[in-house]
PDB file of C-alpha atoms in Angstrom:
ATOM      1  CA  GLN A   1     149.990  53.019 321.800  1.00 90.00           C
ATOM      2  CA  VAL A   2     147.845  56.296 320.761  1.00 95.00           C
ATOM      3  CA  GLN A   3     149.823  57.791 317.040  1.00 97.00           C
ATOM      4  CA  LEU A   4     148.042  60.349 314.224  1.00 98.00           C
ATOM      5  CA  GLN A   5     150.133  61.017 311.149  1.00 98.00           C
ATOM      6  CA  GLU A   6     149.700  63.672 309.273  1.00 98.00           C
ATOM      7  CA  SER A   7     148.618  64.445 305.651  1.00 98.00           C
ATOM      8  CA  GLY A   8     147.876  66.685 302.600  1.00 96.00           C
ATOM      9  CA  PRO A   9     150.325  68.843 300.223  1.00 97.00           C
ATOM     10  CA  GLY A  10     152.489  70.487 300.919  1.00 95.00           C
ATOM     11  CA  LEU A  11     151.199  73.511 298.467  1.00 98.00           C
ATOM     12  CA  VAL A  12     148.268  75.370 298.289  1.00 98.00           C
ATOM     13  CA  LYS A  13     147.730  78.716 296.110  1.00 98.00           C
ATOM     14  CA  PRO A  14     146.088  81.684 297.876  1.00 97.00           C
ATOM     15  CA  SER A  15     142.201  80.955 297.647  1.00 97.00           C
ATOM     16  CA  GLU A  16     141.920  78.273 296.693  1.00 98.00           C
ATOM     17  CA  THR A  17     140.369  75.351 300.079  1.00 98.00           C
ATOM     18  CA  LEU A  18     143.689  73.477 301.895  1.00 98.00           C
ATOM     19  CA  SER A  19     143.122  70.680 302.952  1.00 98.00           C
ATOM     20  CA  LEU A  20     144.597  68.600 305.685  1.00 98.00           C
ATOM     21  CA  THR A  21     144.070  64.048 307.453  1.00 98.00           C
ATOM     22  CA  CYS A  22     146.121  63.218 310.661  1.00 98.00           C
ATOM     23  CA  SER A  23     144.546  59.046 310.264  1.00 98.00           C
ATOM     24  CA  VAL A  24     145.373  57.958 313.464  1.00 97.00           C
ATOM     25  CA  SER A  25     146.171  54.510 314.614  1.00 96.00           C
ATOM     26  CA  GLY A  26     145.460  52.792 318.517  1.00 94.00           C
ATOM     27  CA  GLY A  27     142.704  54.455 318.224  1.00 92.00           C
ATOM     28  CA  SER A  28     138.949  54.816 317.603  1.00 92.00           C
ATOM     29  CA  VAL A  29     138.181  58.743 315.961  1.00 93.00           C
ATOM     30  CA  THR A  30     135.380  58.054 317.753  1.00 91.00           C
ATOM     31  CA  SER A  31     136.728  57.449 321.169  1.00 90.00           C
ATOM     32  CA  SER A  32     138.206  60.335 321.197  1.00 92.00           C
ATOM     33  CA  TYR A  33     138.739  64.574 321.020  1.00 96.00           C
ATOM     34  CA  TRP A  34     140.237  65.357 318.347  1.00 97.00           C
ATOM     35  CA  THR A  35     141.907  69.594 318.059  1.00 98.00           C
ATOM     36  CA  TRP A  36     143.359  70.695 314.845  1.00 98.00           C
ATOM     37  CA  VAL A  37     146.577  73.467 315.761  1.00 98.00           C
ATOM     38  CA  ARG A  38     148.819  75.836 313.260  1.00 98.00           C
ATOM     39  CA  GLN A  39     151.973  77.430 314.439  1.00 98.00           C
ATOM     40  CA  PRO A  40     153.074  79.627 311.565  1.00 98.00           C
ATOM     41  CA  ALA A  41     157.289  79.586 311.743  1.00 97.00           C
ATOM     42  CA  GLY A  42     159.383  81.104 314.211  1.00 95.00           C
ATOM     43  CA  LYS A  43     155.526  81.429 316.624  1.00 97.00           C
ATOM     44  CA  GLY A  44     153.547  79.847 318.861  1.00 97.00           C
ATOM     45  CA  LEU A  45     150.780  77.842 319.214  1.00 98.00           C
ATOM     46  CA  GLU A  46     146.979  78.742 317.599  1.00 97.00           C
ATOM     47  CA  TYR A  47     144.471  76.719 318.245  1.00 97.00           C
ATOM     48  CA  ILE A  48     142.548  75.877 315.164  1.00 98.00           C
ATOM     49  CA  GLY A  49     139.415  74.130 316.511  1.00 97.00           C
ATOM     50  CA  LEU A  50     137.899  70.383 318.033  1.00 96.00           C
ATOM     51  CA  ILE A  51     135.293  68.195 316.900  1.00 96.00           C
ATOM     52  CA  TYR A  52     133.924  64.697 318.719  1.00 93.00           C
ATOM     53  CA  SER A  53     132.250  62.405 318.596  1.00 84.00           C
ATOM     54  CA  ARG A  54     131.073  62.607 314.152  1.00 74.00           C
ATOM     55  CA  ASP A  55     129.455  66.353 313.754  1.00 81.00           C
ATOM     56  CA  VAL A  56     130.516  68.146 317.503  1.00 93.00           C
ATOM     57  CA  THR A  57     133.034  70.642 315.869  1.00 94.00           C
ATOM     58  CA  HIS A  58     133.860  73.884 318.258  1.00 96.00           C
ATOM     59  CA  TYR A  59     136.202  75.848 315.570  1.00 96.00           C
ATOM     60  CA  GLN A  60     138.797  79.547 316.371  1.00 96.00           C
ATOM     61  CA  PRO A  61     136.489  82.280 315.830  1.00 95.00           C
ATOM     62  CA  SER A  62     138.170  84.211 314.053  1.00 95.00           C
ATOM     63  CA  LEU A  63     139.063  80.806 311.222  1.00 97.00           C
ATOM     64  CA  LYS A  64     135.233  79.628 312.439  1.00 96.00           C
ATOM     65  CA  SER A  65     133.945  81.030 308.822  1.00 96.00           C
ATOM     66  CA  ARG A  66     135.996  78.914 306.524  1.00 98.00           C
ATOM     67  CA  VAL A  67     136.660  75.474 309.079  1.00 98.00           C
ATOM     68  CA  THR A  68     135.315  72.370 308.759  1.00 97.00           C
ATOM     69  CA  MET A  69     136.017  69.972 310.853  1.00 97.00           C
ATOM     70  CA  SER A  70     135.314  66.036 310.293  1.00 95.00           C
ATOM     71  CA  LEU A  71     135.206  62.127 311.138  1.00 95.00           C
ATOM     72  CA  ASP A  72     136.020  59.050 308.499  1.00 94.00           C
ATOM     73  CA  THR A  73     135.106  56.465 310.889  1.00 93.00           C
ATOM     74  CA  SER A  74     135.802  53.240 308.304  1.00 94.00           C
ATOM     75  CA  LYS A  75     138.568  55.197 307.791  1.00 96.00           C
ATOM     76  CA  ASN A  76     139.771  56.180 310.864  1.00 96.00           C
ATOM     77  CA  GLN A  77     140.695  59.476 310.227  1.00 97.00           C
ATOM     78  CA  VAL A  78     139.848  63.203 310.480  1.00 97.00           C
ATOM     79  CA  THR A  79     140.152  66.172 308.433  1.00 97.00           C
ATOM     80  CA  LEU A  80     140.485  69.666 308.007  1.00 98.00           C
ATOM     81  CA  LYS A  81     139.176  71.860 305.724  1.00 98.00           C
ATOM     82  CA  LEU A  82     140.535  75.602 305.142  1.00 98.00           C
ATOM     83  CA  SER A  83     138.954  76.956 303.030  1.00 98.00           C
ATOM     84  CA  SER A  84     140.343  80.983 301.120  1.00 98.00           C
ATOM     85  CA  VAL A  85     144.027  81.267 301.436  1.00 98.00           C
ATOM     86  CA  THR A  86     146.166  83.276 301.750  1.00 98.00           C
ATOM     87  CA  ALA A  87     149.530  83.061 303.036  1.00 98.00           C
ATOM     88  CA  ALA A  88     148.793  84.239 306.431  1.00 98.00           C
ATOM     89  CA  ASP A  89     148.022  80.381 306.953  1.00 98.00           C
ATOM     90  CA  THR A  90     151.547  79.424 306.282  1.00 98.00           C
ATOM     91  CA  ALA A  91     152.104  77.756 308.663  1.00 98.00           C
ATOM     92  CA  VAL A  92     153.058  73.343 310.595  1.00 98.00           C
ATOM     93  CA  TYR A  93     149.536  72.120 310.941  1.00 98.00           C
ATOM     94  CA  TYR A  94     149.014  69.639 314.180  1.00 98.00           C
ATOM     95  CA  CYS A  95     146.601  67.823 314.537  1.00 98.00           C
ATOM     96  CA  ALA A  96     146.203  66.049 318.186  1.00 98.00           C
ATOM     97  CA  ARG A  97     143.895  63.963 320.905  1.00 97.00           C
ATOM     98  CA  GLU A  98     142.425  65.732 323.663  1.00 96.00           C
ATOM     99  CA  GLN A  99     141.262  63.683 326.521  1.00 92.00           C
ATOM    100  CA  LYS A 100     137.571  63.429 327.547  1.00 90.00           C
ATOM    101  CA  THR A 101     138.242  63.909 331.243  1.00 90.00           C
ATOM    102  CA  SER A 102     141.157  65.916 331.918  1.00 90.00           C
ATOM    103  CA  ARG A 103     140.999  67.447 327.848  1.00 95.00           C
ATOM    104  CA  ASP A 104     144.514  67.838 327.619  1.00 97.00           C
ATOM    105  CA  LEU A 105     146.413  67.335 324.442  1.00 98.00           C
ATOM    106  CA  ASP A 106     148.393  63.988 325.119  1.00 96.00           C
ATOM    107  CA  TYR A 107     149.240  62.905 321.683  1.00 97.00           C
ATOM    108  CA  TRP A 108     150.251  64.628 318.572  1.00 98.00           C
ATOM    109  CA  GLY A 109     151.333  63.801 315.595  1.00 98.00           C
ATOM    110  CA  GLN A 110     154.593  65.377 314.114  1.00 98.00           C
ATOM    111  CA  GLY A 111     152.932  67.595 312.707  1.00 98.00           C
ATOM    112  CA  ILE A 112     152.653  68.998 308.068  1.00 98.00           C
ATOM    113  CA  LEU A 113     154.205  72.052 307.354  1.00 98.00           C
ATOM    114  CA  VAL A 114     151.304  73.964 304.764  1.00 98.00           C
ATOM    115  CA  THR A 115     152.924  77.010 302.578  1.00 98.00           C
ATOM    116  CA  VAL A 116     150.626  78.804 300.409  1.00 98.00           C
ATOM    117  CA  SER A 117     152.362  80.325 297.479  1.00 96.00           C
ATOM    118  CA  SER A 118     151.591  81.030 293.542  1.00 95.00           C
TER     119      SER A 118
ATOM    120  CA  ASP B   1     136.872  83.715 324.802  1.00 93.00           C
ATOM    121  CA  ILE B   2     139.429  83.157 327.878  1.00 96.00           C
ATOM    122  CA  GLN B   3     142.535  85.100 327.310  1.00 97.00           C
ATOM    123  CA  VAL B   4     145.725  83.473 328.572  1.00 98.00           C
ATOM    124  CA  THR B   5     148.688  85.840 329.480  1.00 98.00           C
ATOM    125  CA  GLN B   6     152.192  83.510 329.559  1.00 98.00           C
ATOM    126  CA  SER B   7     155.215  84.981 330.995  1.00 97.00           C
ATOM    127  CA  PRO B   8     158.619  85.958 330.505  1.00 97.00           C
ATOM    128  CA  SER B   9     158.554  84.915 326.561  1.00 97.00           C
ATOM    129  CA  PHE B  10     161.772  84.613 327.469  1.00 97.00           C
ATOM    130  CA  LEU B  11     164.436  83.638 329.918  1.00 96.00           C
ATOM    131  CA  SER B  12     167.494  82.963 330.662  1.00 96.00           C
ATOM    132  CA  ALA B  13     168.856  79.845 332.386  1.00 96.00           C
ATOM    133  CA  SER B  14     171.651  77.926 333.567  1.00 95.00           C
ATOM    134  CA  VAL B  15     172.150  74.396 334.028  1.00 95.00           C
ATOM    135  CA  GLY B  16     170.746  73.712 337.984  1.00 96.00           C
ATOM    136  CA  ASP B  17     169.096  76.113 338.356  1.00 96.00           C
ATOM    137  CA  ARG B  18     165.063  76.878 339.094  1.00 97.00           C
ATOM    138  CA  VAL B  19     162.930  77.889 336.401  1.00 97.00           C
ATOM    139  CA  THR B  20     159.835  79.188 337.845  1.00 98.00           C
ATOM    140  CA  ILE B  21     157.249  80.230 334.059  1.00 98.00           C
ATOM    141  CA  THR B  22     154.378  81.412 335.054  1.00 98.00           C
ATOM    142  CA  CYS B  23     150.209  81.840 333.445  1.00 98.00           C
ATOM    143  CA  ARG B  24     147.547  84.382 334.326  1.00 98.00           C
ATOM    144  CA  THR B  25     144.151  84.108 332.573  1.00 98.00           C
ATOM    145  CA  SER B  26     141.297  86.309 332.066  1.00 98.00           C
ATOM    146  CA  HIS B  27     138.614  84.105 333.831  1.00 97.00           C
ATOM    147  CA  SER B  28     138.514  81.128 336.707  1.00 98.00           C
ATOM    148  CA  ILE B  29     139.261  78.511 335.087  1.00 97.00           C
ATOM    149  CA  SER B  30     139.631  75.798 337.408  1.00 97.00           C
ATOM    150  CA  THR B  31     142.458  73.813 337.431  1.00 97.00           C
ATOM    151  CA  TYR B  32     142.166  73.282 333.358  1.00 97.00           C
ATOM    152  CA  LEU B  33     145.377  74.326 332.987  1.00 98.00           C
ATOM    153  CA  ASN B  34     147.978  72.401 331.037  1.00 98.00           C
ATOM    154  CA  TRP B  35     151.820  72.927 330.805  1.00 98.00           C
ATOM    155  CA  TYR B  36     153.940  72.254 326.822  1.00 98.00           C
ATOM    156  CA  GLN B  37     157.161  71.457 325.884  1.00 98.00           C
ATOM    157  CA  GLN B  38     158.724  72.454 322.855  1.00 98.00           C
ATOM    158  CA  VAL B  39     161.797  72.158 321.292  1.00 97.00           C
ATOM    159  CA  PRO B  40     162.426  73.122 317.416  1.00 94.00           C
ATOM    160  CA  GLY B  41     160.847  71.291 314.672  1.00 95.00           C
ATOM    161  CA  LYS B  42     159.289  69.008 316.908  1.00 97.00           C
ATOM    162  CA  ALA B  43     155.381  69.211 318.274  1.00 98.00           C
ATOM    163  CA  PRO B  44     154.646  70.229 321.201  1.00 98.00           C
ATOM    164  CA  LYS B  45     154.787  67.322 324.779  1.00 98.00           C
ATOM    165  CA  LEU B  46     152.450  66.924 327.691  1.00 98.00           C
ATOM    166  CA  LEU B  47     154.115  67.810 331.027  1.00 98.00           C
ATOM    167  CA  ILE B  48     151.766  68.650 333.370  1.00 98.00           C
ATOM    168  CA  PHE B  49     147.551  68.834 332.775  1.00 98.00           C
ATOM    169  CA  ALA B  50     144.872  69.813 335.160  1.00 97.00           C
ATOM    170  CA  ALA B  51     147.344  72.148 336.573  1.00 98.00           C
ATOM    171  CA  SER B  52     149.127  70.184 338.709  1.00 98.00           C
ATOM    172  CA  SER B  53     149.083  66.589 337.098  1.00 98.00           C
ATOM    173  CA  LEU B  54     152.703  65.015 335.876  1.00 98.00           C
ATOM    174  CA  GLN B  55     152.315  63.261 333.377  1.00 97.00           C
ATOM    175  CA  SER B  56     153.479  60.158 332.947  1.00 96.00           C
ATOM    176  CA  GLY B  57     157.770  59.800 331.704  1.00 97.00           C
ATOM    177  CA  VAL B  58     158.337  63.297 332.039  1.00 98.00           C
ATOM    178  CA  PRO B  59     161.121  63.932 335.061  1.00 98.00           C
ATOM    179  CA  SER B  60     159.771  64.661 338.562  1.00 98.00           C
ATOM    180  CA  ARG B  61     162.014  68.006 338.029  1.00 98.00           C
ATOM    181  CA  PHE B  62     158.638  69.593 336.376  1.00 98.00           C
ATOM    182  CA  SER B  63     155.821  70.501 338.723  1.00 98.00           C
ATOM    183  CA  GLY B  64     152.735  72.359 337.744  1.00 98.00           C
ATOM    184  CA  SER B  65     150.678  74.329 340.981  1.00 98.00           C
ATOM    185  CA  GLY B  66     147.834  77.007 340.480  1.00 98.00           C
ATOM    186  CA  SER B  67     144.001  77.894 341.083  1.00 98.00           C
ATOM    187  CA  GLY B  68     141.849  79.598 339.558  1.00 98.00           C
ATOM    188  CA  THR B  69     143.182  82.465 337.542  1.00 98.00           C
ATOM    189  CA  ASP B  70     147.211  82.008 337.952  1.00 98.00           C
ATOM    190  CA  PHE B  71     149.512  78.609 337.513  1.00 98.00           C
ATOM    191  CA  THR B  72     152.786  78.432 337.776  1.00 98.00           C
ATOM    192  CA  LEU B  73     155.222  75.577 336.699  1.00 98.00           C
ATOM    193  CA  THR B  74     158.806  74.985 337.988  1.00 98.00           C
ATOM    194  CA  ILE B  75     162.077  73.469 336.764  1.00 97.00           C
ATOM    195  CA  SER B  76     163.490  72.528 340.589  1.00 97.00           C
ATOM    196  CA  SER B  77     167.161  71.415 338.866  1.00 96.00           C
ATOM    197  CA  PHE B  78     167.351  72.985 335.463  1.00 96.00           C
ATOM    198  CA  GLN B  79     169.293  70.605 332.639  1.00 96.00           C
ATOM    199  CA  PRO B  80     170.538  70.520 329.430  1.00 94.00           C
ATOM    200  CA  GLU B  81     167.832  68.741 327.954  1.00 95.00           C
ATOM    201  CA  ASP B  82     165.182  71.336 329.090  1.00 96.00           C
ATOM    202  CA  PHE B  83     166.401  74.722 326.525  1.00 95.00           C
ATOM    203  CA  ALA B  84     163.181  74.615 325.111  1.00 97.00           C
ATOM    204  CA  THR B  85     159.254  76.812 324.442  1.00 98.00           C
ATOM    205  CA  TYR B  86     156.819  75.764 326.768  1.00 98.00           C
ATOM    206  CA  TYR B  87     152.905  76.786 326.420  1.00 98.00           C
ATOM    207  CA  CYS B  88     150.919  76.962 328.862  1.00 98.00           C
ATOM    208  CA  GLN B  89     146.375  76.154 327.537  1.00 98.00           C
ATOM    209  CA  GLN B  90     143.651  76.476 329.402  1.00 98.00           C
ATOM    210  CA  SER B  91     141.027  73.866 327.478  1.00 97.00           C
ATOM    211  CA  TYR B  92     138.227  75.454 330.656  1.00 97.00           C
ATOM    212  CA  ALA B  93     135.997  76.637 326.905  1.00 96.00           C
ATOM    213  CA  THR B  94     136.411  77.132 324.229  1.00 94.00           C
ATOM    214  CA  PRO B  95     137.904  77.964 321.904  1.00 95.00           C
ATOM    215  CA  ARG B  96     141.032  76.160 324.010  1.00 95.00           C
ATOM    216  CA  THR B  97     143.919  79.435 324.093  1.00 97.00           C
ATOM    217  CA  PHE B  98     146.464  79.215 324.082  1.00 98.00           C
ATOM    218  CA  GLY B  99     150.107  81.787 325.955  1.00 98.00           C
ATOM    219  CA  GLN B 100     152.245  82.860 324.335  1.00 97.00           C
ATOM    220  CA  GLY B 101     155.142  80.617 324.872  1.00 98.00           C
ATOM    221  CA  THR B 102     157.820  80.875 327.234  1.00 98.00           C
ATOM    222  CA  LYS B 103     162.296  80.495 325.383  1.00 97.00           C
ATOM    223  CA  VAL B 104     164.510  79.608 327.586  1.00 97.00           C
ATOM    224  CA  GLU B 105     167.700  79.789 326.173  1.00 93.00           C
ATOM    225  CA  ILE B 106     170.769  79.718 327.341  1.00 79.00           C
TER     226      ILE B 106
END
């Protein structure tokens, strides 16, 4: 059974970099695809990006200039960095596993609320 | 990017109703369409993948259909625990995109 757990600061100042970690248990980060999704309060799901095979990434075009995803194979973690944040980046951030074949998001973390405020 | 248009945005349902939600994509995506259920305060949960395949553990009252650009999620007999928001997602191309969601209320 794969389990995902997001962690990181719940409060980030404007213009700073948001950094989140998704710890994976029950499977290796190198054997699956990993996705970050976010959801502002009361709004829908927004796809942030996808990473697999250590360095292959696909980002949402509107966030591409500010997003970096990476895999830490030694810790079995997926990381998300979002730079130059504003209040518009306040949201619940989820990590999820994407199935390689069917390309669905079959396992999700519980989500972490990140608030951007001074 | 492939646009995903989901309708309706809101839906009123009663226990026992047959409920239908639709998604339309801006380009043909074969059957790379997934459906998720989200209850408030929880992460989304996969219901249907590849347009019509039922995820393990999901009740059989949920079903999906469609291919190309038009897709449907059907709940055959709505149950109290089905009050939630439902999202479709295309996984044919990156960036993956979600529909706007359908909130199903009493």
